[in-house]
Coordinates of C-alpha atoms (C1' of nucleotides) in Angstrom, one line a residue:
Chain A
X1 CA -50.4 -37.8 108.7
X2 CA -49.1 -34.5 110.9
X3 CA -51.6 -32.0 112.7
X4 CA -52.1 -28.4 111.8
X5 CA -50.8 -27.3 115.2
X6 CA -51.2 -23.6 116.5
X7 CA -47.5 -21.8 115.8
X8 CA -45.2 -21.8 118.9
X9 CA -43.7 -18.3 120.0
X10 CA -40.8 -19.4 118.0
X11 CA -42.3 -20.2 114.8
X12 CA -44.3 -16.9 115.1
X13 CA -41.1 -14.8 115.9
X14 CA -39.3 -16.5 112.8
X15 CA -42.1 -16.2 110.3
X16 CA -42.5 -12.3 111.3
X17 CA -38.7 -11.9 111.0
X18 CA -38.4 -13.5 107.5
X19 CA -41.4 -11.4 106.4
X20 CA -39.8 -8.1 107.7
X21 CA -36.4 -9.1 106.3
X22 CA -38.3 -9.9 102.9
X23 CA -40.0 -6.8 102.7
X24 CA -36.8 -5.1 103.0
X25 CA -35.1 -7.1 100.2
X26 CA -38.0 -7.4 97.8
X27 CA -38.7 -3.6 98.0
X28 CA -35.1 -2.7 97.0
X29 CA -34.3 -5.1 94.4
X30 CA -37.5 -6.7 93.5
X31 CA -38.7 -10.3 92.7
X32 CA -36.0 -11.6 90.3
X33 CA -33.4 -9.4 91.9
X34 CA -33.9 -10.6 95.5
X35 CA -32.2 -13.8 96.8
X36 CA -33.6 -16.1 99.5
X37 CA -29.5 -16.0 101.0
X38 CA -29.8 -12.2 101.4
X39 CA -33.4 -12.5 103.0
X40 CA -32.2 -15.4 105.4
X41 CA -29.2 -13.6 106.6
X42 CA -31.2 -10.5 107.2
X43 CA -33.7 -12.5 109.2
X44 CA -30.9 -14.1 111.1
X45 CA -31.6 -17.7 110.0
X46 CA -29.9 -20.3 107.6
X47 CA -31.0 -20.6 104.3
X48 CA -32.3 -24.0 104.7
X49 CA -34.1 -23.1 107.9
X50 CA -35.9 -20.1 106.1
X51 CA -37.2 -22.8 103.5
X52 CA -38.6 -24.6 106.4
X53 CA -41.1 -22.0 107.0
X54 CA -41.6 -21.0 103.5
X55 CA -41.1 -23.9 100.6
X56 CA -40.0 -21.1 97.8
X57 CA -39.0 -17.9 97.1
X58 CA -42.3 -17.2 95.6
X59 CA -44.2 -18.3 98.4
X60 CA -42.3 -15.9 100.9
X61 CA -43.2 -13.1 98.0
X62 CA -47.0 -14.1 98.0
X63 CA -47.3 -14.1 101.8
X64 CA -46.0 -10.8 101.8
X65 CA -47.8 -9.4 99.2
X66 CA -51.4 -10.7 100.1
X67 CA -51.0 -9.7 103.7
X68 CA -50.2 -6.3 102.5
X69 CA -52.9 -5.8 100.1
X70 CA -55.5 -5.3 102.9
X71 CA -53.5 -2.6 104.6
X72 CA -52.6 -0.9 101.2
X73 CA -56.2 -0.5 100.3
X74 CA -57.8 0.2 103.8
X75 CA -57.7 4.3 103.2
X76 CA -59.7 4.0 100.2
X77 CA -62.2 1.6 102.0
X78 CA -62.9 4.2 104.5
X79 CA -63.9 6.6 102.0
X80 CA -67.6 7.3 103.4
X81 CA -70.6 8.2 101.1
X82 CA -72.1 9.8 104.2
X83 CA -69.5 12.3 105.0
X84 CA -68.8 15.7 103.4
X85 CA -67.5 15.2 100.0
X86 CA -64.6 17.7 100.1
X87 CA -63.5 16.6 103.6
X88 CA -64.0 12.7 102.7
X89 CA -61.7 13.0 99.8
X90 CA -58.8 15.3 101.4
X91 CA -59.0 13.0 104.1
X92 CA -58.3 9.9 101.9
X93 CA -55.4 11.9 100.4
X94 CA -54.0 12.7 103.8
X95 CA -54.1 9.0 104.6
X96 CA -52.4 7.8 101.7
X97 CA -49.3 10.8 102.1
X98 CA -49.2 9.3 105.5
X99 CA -48.9 5.8 104.4
X100 CA -45.8 6.9 101.9
X101 CA -44.5 8.6 104.9
X102 CA -44.7 5.9 107.4
X103 CA -44.6 2.7 105.0
X104 CA -42.3 3.6 102.0
X105 CA -41.0 -0.1 101.8
X106 CA -44.5 -1.6 101.3
X107 CA -45.0 1.1 98.9
X108 CA -42.0 0.2 97.1
X109 CA -42.9 -3.4 97.2
X110 CA -45.9 -2.7 95.2
X111 CA -44.4 -0.2 92.7
X112 CA -41.6 -3.1 92.0
X113 CA -44.2 -5.5 91.3
X114 CA -46.3 -2.9 89.2
X115 CA -43.5 -1.7 87.1
X116 CA -42.3 -4.8 86.0
X117 CA -45.8 -5.8 84.8
X118 CA -47.5 -7.2 88.1
X119 CA -46.7 -11.0 87.0
X120 CA -47.8 -12.0 90.3
X121 CA -50.6 -9.9 91.3
X122 CA -52.5 -9.1 88.0
X123 CA -55.6 -11.2 89.5
X124 CA -55.8 -8.7 92.5
X125 CA -55.8 -5.7 90.3
X126 CA -58.5 -7.0 88.0
X127 CA -60.8 -8.3 91.0
X128 CA -60.2 -7.0 94.4
X129 CA -59.0 -3.5 93.3
X130 CA -61.2 -3.1 90.4
X131 CA -64.2 -3.8 92.7
X132 CA -62.9 -1.4 95.5
X133 CA -62.4 1.4 92.8
X134 CA -65.5 0.9 91.0
X135 CA -67.6 0.8 94.4
X136 CA -65.9 4.2 95.5
X137 CA -65.8 6.0 92.0
X138 CA -69.7 5.7 92.2
X139 CA -69.5 7.8 95.3
X140 CA -67.7 10.5 93.7
X141 CA -70.0 10.3 90.5
X142 CA -72.7 10.9 92.8
X143 CA -71.2 13.4 94.2
X144 CA -70.4 15.1 91.2
X145 CA -73.6 14.5 89.8
X146 CA -75.4 16.2 93.0
X147 CA -72.7 19.4 92.3
X148 CA -70.7 19.2 95.6
X149 CA -67.4 18.4 93.9
X150 CA -66.2 19.5 90.2
X151 CA -67.0 17.1 87.1
X152 CA -64.0 15.1 86.6
X153 CA -63.1 11.8 85.3
X154 CA -63.4 9.8 88.4
X155 CA -60.9 7.2 87.1
X156 CA -58.1 9.8 86.6
X157 CA -59.1 11.4 89.6
X158 CA -58.1 8.5 91.3
X159 CA -55.1 7.6 89.5
X160 CA -53.7 11.1 90.2
X161 CA -54.1 10.8 94.1
X162 CA -52.2 7.5 93.4
X163 CA -49.7 9.0 91.8
X164 CA -48.9 12.1 93.9
X165 CA -48.9 10.6 97.0
X166 CA -46.9 7.4 96.0
X167 CA -44.3 9.5 94.4
X168 CA -42.6 10.4 97.3
X169 CA -42.1 6.6 98.8
X170 CA -41.8 5.2 95.5
X171 CA -39.1 7.7 94.1
X172 CA -37.7 9.1 97.3
X173 CA -34.0 9.2 96.2
X174 CA -35.1 11.7 93.4
X175 CA -37.0 13.7 95.5
X176 CA -34.4 14.2 98.1
X177 CA -31.9 14.8 95.6
X178 CA -33.8 17.8 94.5
X179 CA -35.2 18.8 98.1
X180 CA -31.8 18.6 99.6
X181 CA -32.0 19.0 103.4
X182 CA -35.9 20.3 103.1
X183 CA -38.4 17.3 104.7
X184 CA -40.4 16.0 101.4
X185 CA -43.6 15.6 103.3
X186 CA -43.6 19.1 104.9
X187 CA -44.0 20.6 101.7
X188 CA -45.9 17.9 100.1
X189 CA -48.8 17.9 102.5
X190 CA -49.9 21.6 101.9
X191 CA -49.1 21.4 98.4
X192 CA -51.5 18.2 97.7
X193 CA -54.1 19.9 99.8
X194 CA -54.2 23.2 98.0
X195 CA -54.3 21.0 94.6
X196 CA -57.2 19.3 95.5
X197 CA -59.1 21.9 96.9
X198 CA -58.9 24.1 93.7
X199 CA -59.3 21.2 91.6
X200 CA -62.5 19.7 93.4
X201 CA -64.1 23.2 94.1
X202 CA -67.4 22.9 91.9
Chain B
X1 CA -1.4 -1.1 69.3
X2 CA -5.1 -1.0 68.2
X3 CA -6.7 1.9 66.2
X4 CA -9.8 3.3 67.2
X5 CA -11.8 2.9 64.1
X6 CA -15.0 4.2 63.0
X7 CA -17.4 1.5 63.4
X8 CA -18.5 -0.4 60.5
X9 CA -22.1 -0.9 59.5
X10 CA -22.6 -4.2 61.2
X11 CA -21.2 -2.9 64.4
X12 CA -23.6 0.0 64.5
X13 CA -26.6 -2.5 64.0
X14 CA -25.5 -4.7 66.6
X15 CA -24.8 -1.8 69.0
X16 CA -28.3 -0.7 68.3
X17 CA -29.7 -3.8 68.3
X18 CA -28.2 -4.6 71.8
X19 CA -29.2 -1.4 73.3
X20 CA -32.8 -1.7 72.0
X21 CA -33.1 -5.2 73.6
X22 CA -31.5 -4.4 76.8
X23 CA -34.3 -1.5 77.1
X24 CA -37.1 -4.3 77.0
X25 CA -35.1 -6.7 79.2
X26 CA -34.1 -3.8 82.1
X27 CA -37.2 -2.1 81.9
X28 CA -39.1 -5.3 82.5
X29 CA -37.2 -6.9 85.1
X30 CA -34.4 -4.3 86.5
X31 CA -30.9 -4.5 86.9
X32 CA -30.4 -7.5 89.1
X33 CA -33.3 -9.3 87.3
X34 CA -32.0 -8.9 83.7
X35 CA -29.7 -11.7 82.4
X36 CA -27.1 -10.9 79.7
X37 CA -28.3 -14.2 77.9
X38 CA -31.8 -12.8 77.8
X39 CA -30.6 -9.6 76.2
X40 CA -28.5 -11.4 73.9
X41 CA -30.9 -13.7 72.7
X42 CA -33.6 -10.6 72.1
X43 CA -30.8 -9.4 70.2
X44 CA -30.2 -12.0 67.9
X45 CA -26.4 -12.6 69.3
X46 CA -24.6 -15.4 71.0
X47 CA -23.8 -14.1 74.9
X48 CA -20.2 -13.8 74.0
X49 CA -20.5 -12.0 70.9
X50 CA -22.8 -9.4 72.8
X51 CA -19.9 -9.2 75.4
X52 CA -17.5 -8.2 72.7
X53 CA -19.6 -5.3 72.4
X54 CA -20.0 -4.0 75.9
X55 CA -17.5 -5.5 78.4
X56 CA -20.0 -6.3 81.2
X57 CA -23.8 -6.2 82.2
X58 CA -23.4 -3.1 83.8
X59 CA -21.7 -1.3 80.7
X60 CA -24.8 -2.2 78.9
X61 CA -27.1 -0.6 81.5
X62 CA -24.7 2.5 81.9
X63 CA -24.6 3.1 78.3
X64 CA -28.6 2.9 77.8
X65 CA -29.3 5.2 80.9
X66 CA -26.8 7.9 79.9
X67 CA -27.8 7.9 76.3
X68 CA -31.5 8.1 77.3
X69 CA -30.9 10.9 79.9
X70 CA -31.0 13.8 77.5
X71 CA -34.1 12.3 75.9
X72 CA -35.7 12.2 79.1
X73 CA -34.9 15.6 80.1
X74 CA -35.4 17.3 76.9
X75 CA -39.2 18.0 77.5
X76 CA -38.0 20.2 80.9
X77 CA -35.1 21.8 78.8
X78 CA -37.6 23.3 76.3
X79 CA -39.3 25.2 79.0
X80 CA -39.2 28.7 78.1
X81 CA -38.7 31.7 80.2
X82 CA -40.1 34.2 77.3
X83 CA -43.2 32.1 76.7
X84 CA -46.7 32.6 78.1
X85 CA -46.4 31.1 81.5
X86 CA -49.8 28.9 81.6
X87 CA -49.1 27.7 78.0
X88 CA -45.4 27.1 78.7
X89 CA -46.4 24.8 81.7
X90 CA -49.1 23.3 80.0
X91 CA -46.9 22.6 76.9
X92 CA -44.3 20.7 79.1
X93 CA -46.9 18.7 80.7
X94 CA -48.4 17.7 77.4
X95 CA -44.8 16.6 76.0
X96 CA -44.2 14.6 79.4
X97 CA -47.4 12.7 78.8
X98 CA -46.6 12.1 75.0
X99 CA -43.0 10.6 76.6
X100 CA -45.0 8.4 78.7
X101 CA -47.4 7.2 75.8
X102 CA -44.8 6.8 73.1
X103 CA -41.6 5.9 75.3
X104 CA -43.0 3.6 78.1
X105 CA -40.3 1.5 78.3
X106 CA -37.8 4.3 78.9
X107 CA -40.0 5.6 81.7
X108 CA -40.1 2.2 83.1
X109 CA -36.2 1.8 82.8
X110 CA -35.8 5.1 85.1
X111 CA -38.7 3.8 87.2
X112 CA -36.9 0.7 88.2
X113 CA -33.8 2.3 88.6
X114 CA -35.4 5.2 91.2
X115 CA -37.5 2.6 93.0
X116 CA -34.5 0.5 93.9
X117 CA -32.8 3.6 95.1
X118 CA -31.2 4.5 91.9
X119 CA -27.7 3.1 92.8
X120 CA -26.2 3.7 89.4
X121 CA -27.5 6.8 88.7
X122 CA -27.7 8.8 92.1
X123 CA -24.7 11.0 90.7
X124 CA -26.8 12.3 87.4
X125 CA -29.8 13.2 89.9
X126 CA -27.9 15.4 92.1
X127 CA -25.9 17.1 89.6
X128 CA -27.5 17.0 86.0
X129 CA -31.1 17.2 87.2
X130 CA -30.6 18.8 90.3
X131 CA -29.1 22.1 88.2
X132 CA -31.7 21.9 85.6
X133 CA -34.5 21.4 87.9
X134 CA -33.1 24.7 89.6
X135 CA -32.5 26.6 86.6
X136 CA -36.4 26.0 85.7
X137 CA -38.0 26.3 88.9
X138 CA -36.3 29.9 89.1
X139 CA -38.6 30.8 86.3
X140 CA -41.4 29.4 87.8
X141 CA -40.9 31.6 90.9
X142 CA -40.5 34.4 88.5
X143 CA -43.8 33.8 87.3
X144 CA -45.4 33.5 90.8
X145 CA -43.6 36.8 91.8
X146 CA -45.0 38.8 88.7
X147 CA -48.5 37.3 89.6
X148 CA -48.8 35.3 86.0
X149 CA -49.5 31.9 87.9
X150 CA -50.5 30.8 91.3
X151 CA -47.9 30.9 94.3
X152 CA -46.9 27.3 95.1
X153 CA -43.9 25.3 96.1
X154 CA -41.9 25.0 92.8
X155 CA -40.5 21.8 93.7
X156 CA -43.7 20.0 94.3
X157 CA -45.0 21.6 91.4
X158 CA -42.4 19.9 89.2
X159 CA -43.0 16.4 91.3
X160 CA -46.7 16.5 90.7
X161 CA -46.1 16.7 87.0
X162 CA -43.7 14.1 87.1
X163 CA -45.7 11.7 89.0
X164 CA -49.2 12.7 87.2
X165 CA -47.6 11.8 83.8
X166 CA -45.1 9.1 84.3
X167 CA -47.9 7.0 86.4
X168 CA -49.5 6.2 82.9
X169 CA -46.2 4.3 82.0
X170 CA -45.1 2.9 85.1
X171 CA -48.1 1.5 86.2
X172 CA -49.7 0.8 83.0
X173 CA -51.0 -2.6 84.3
X174 CA -52.7 -1.3 87.0
X175 CA -54.4 1.8 84.8
X176 CA -55.4 -0.7 82.5
X177 CA -56.9 -3.3 84.9
X178 CA -59.1 -0.4 86.0
X179 CA -60.0 1.4 82.7
X180 CA -60.7 -2.0 80.9
X181 CA -60.9 -1.0 77.1
X182 CA -60.8 2.7 77.6
X183 CA -57.6 4.4 76.5
X184 CA -55.5 5.9 79.0
X185 CA -54.2 8.7 77.3
X186 CA -57.6 9.9 76.0
X187 CA -59.1 10.7 79.4
X188 CA -55.3 11.6 80.5
X189 CA -54.6 14.4 78.6
X190 CA -57.7 16.5 79.3
X191 CA -57.8 15.4 82.9
X192 CA -54.4 16.9 83.4
X193 CA -54.9 20.0 81.5
X194 CA -57.8 21.1 83.7
X195 CA -56.1 20.1 86.5
X196 CA -53.1 22.4 86.0
X197 CA -55.5 25.3 84.5
X198 CA -57.3 25.4 87.8
X199 CA -54.2 24.7 90.0
X200 CA -52.0 27.5 88.3
X201 CA -54.8 29.9 87.7
X202 CA -53.4 32.9 89.8
Chain C
dG1 C1' -15.9 -10.3 64.3
dT2 C1' -18.1 -14.5 65.7
dC3 C1' -18.2 -18.7 67.3
dT4 C1' -17.9 -22.9 70.8
dA5 C1' -16.2 -24.5 75.1
dT6 C1' -15.8 -23.8 79.5
dA7 C1' -14.4 -21.5 84.1
dG8 C1' -15.7 -20.0 88.2
dC9 C1' -19.3 -18.3 91.1
dC10 C1' -24.1 -17.9 93.0
dT11 C1' -28.9 -19.6 92.7
dG12 C1' -32.8 -21.8 94.7
dA13 C1' -33.7 -25.9 96.7
dT14 C1' -33.0 -30.7 99.2
dA15 C1' -30.8 -35.0 102.2
dG16 C1' -29.9 -36.4 106.2
dA17 C1' -27.5 -35.6 110.9
dC18 C1' -28.3 -33.9 115.2
Chain D
dG1 C1' -36.7 -27.2 114.5
dT2 C1' -31.9 -26.2 113.0
dC3 C1' -27.8 -27.4 111.2
dT4 C1' -23.9 -28.9 107.7
dA5 C1' -23.1 -30.5 103.1
dT6 C1' -24.5 -30.7 98.5
dC7 C1' -27.0 -30.9 94.3
dA8 C1' -28.4 -29.3 89.7
dG9 C1' -28.7 -25.5 86.9
dG10 C1' -28.1 -20.5 85.8
dC11 C1' -25.1 -16.8 86.1
dT12 C1' -21.1 -13.6 84.3
dA13 C1' -17.2 -13.4 81.9
dT14 C1' -13.0 -15.5 79.6
dA15 C1' -9.9 -18.4 76.2
dG16 C1' -8.9 -19.9 72.0
dA17 C1' -10.4 -21.9 67.2
dC18 C1' -11.6 -20.1 63.0

DNA sequence: GTCTATAGCCTGATAGAC
DNA sequence: GTCTATCAGGCTATAGAC
């Protein structure tokens, strides 16, 4: 019977290298388009050696997604019912936009999965995500009822924030084809700020 | 030497069936994730027979994308410099939202391609799309200078419209996981209408 | 024009030496 | 723990009968 030992330094390093490589490959080709060989090469390992750390291709994908889900939902988690309504929402939007700028591969990983029908994370959507969104939209509706922000459909308000902020990471190529040399986020930040100030003003 | 004859009825029907099947498969698995076998089966043909109509998998993909690009850009083409500014923009947004509702597979086909770095349509982006967008943003800037609509970054205004409307097709699974039984477009239409009225009001 | 058969390659995953 | 060698199966594409 094998004991579950604490991972050695080398194991930690290799696992991290695999997940880093997998993020690159899965985010730019999707699950079916990604190959184990490509991930192994990018991680600096042989294919069998990679499969010593993760038994299957799906196991790598699952580990990657579940490890990132928390990070991905953190900005919404921070939305505070006791803060100033307008500033809380604008700060949330700013955090989402920063994630698009700083973690575009993570955004595209989720985008790939969602566009293709989310076969591997549908459960997380209807449980974890749904619960979090319901908790936070309740706060939004409270602020609307108190007249602190404009009356809007709370779910569509959330969708609009996701759509607008993630667009810059997910469709980066298109954005850059239009903008040319201009930095996308330099213009995006004041634009979305203005947009939501006008939209949310009661 | 073979003559280029007009396609027979059966050839027309098969080509159409292949492109219809390819739309289903490419839009839900991406280029690399799609297989010729799957497309052939869905089109009711054998694999070699499919490859008689299109020489390669890439040829199917190219034919599909270039055939749809016109449809995809039509709503923006219709934006009329001589119309009422606010109504023209709102009508454009409505057309884009209708396309998300009525042609979600087409939206996801482009989304898949863009998320994965647009290796097969990058040229169209920097030529056709860029030219069209520049032509139409010139109209928007004209309206801004005349004080007919609010002063905004014209490119980011366009991005916001794309992001908001296409979100409902591309991330359909996520939207439905949150909304439950509620029809996405019933709430989306008044929401985006309100949003852009507030945003564009001078 | 459409089929069966198959070439030739790449895939995910495994066996076994070290 | 890491390697070489290799499996079975799926992949794109082609050859050749009908």
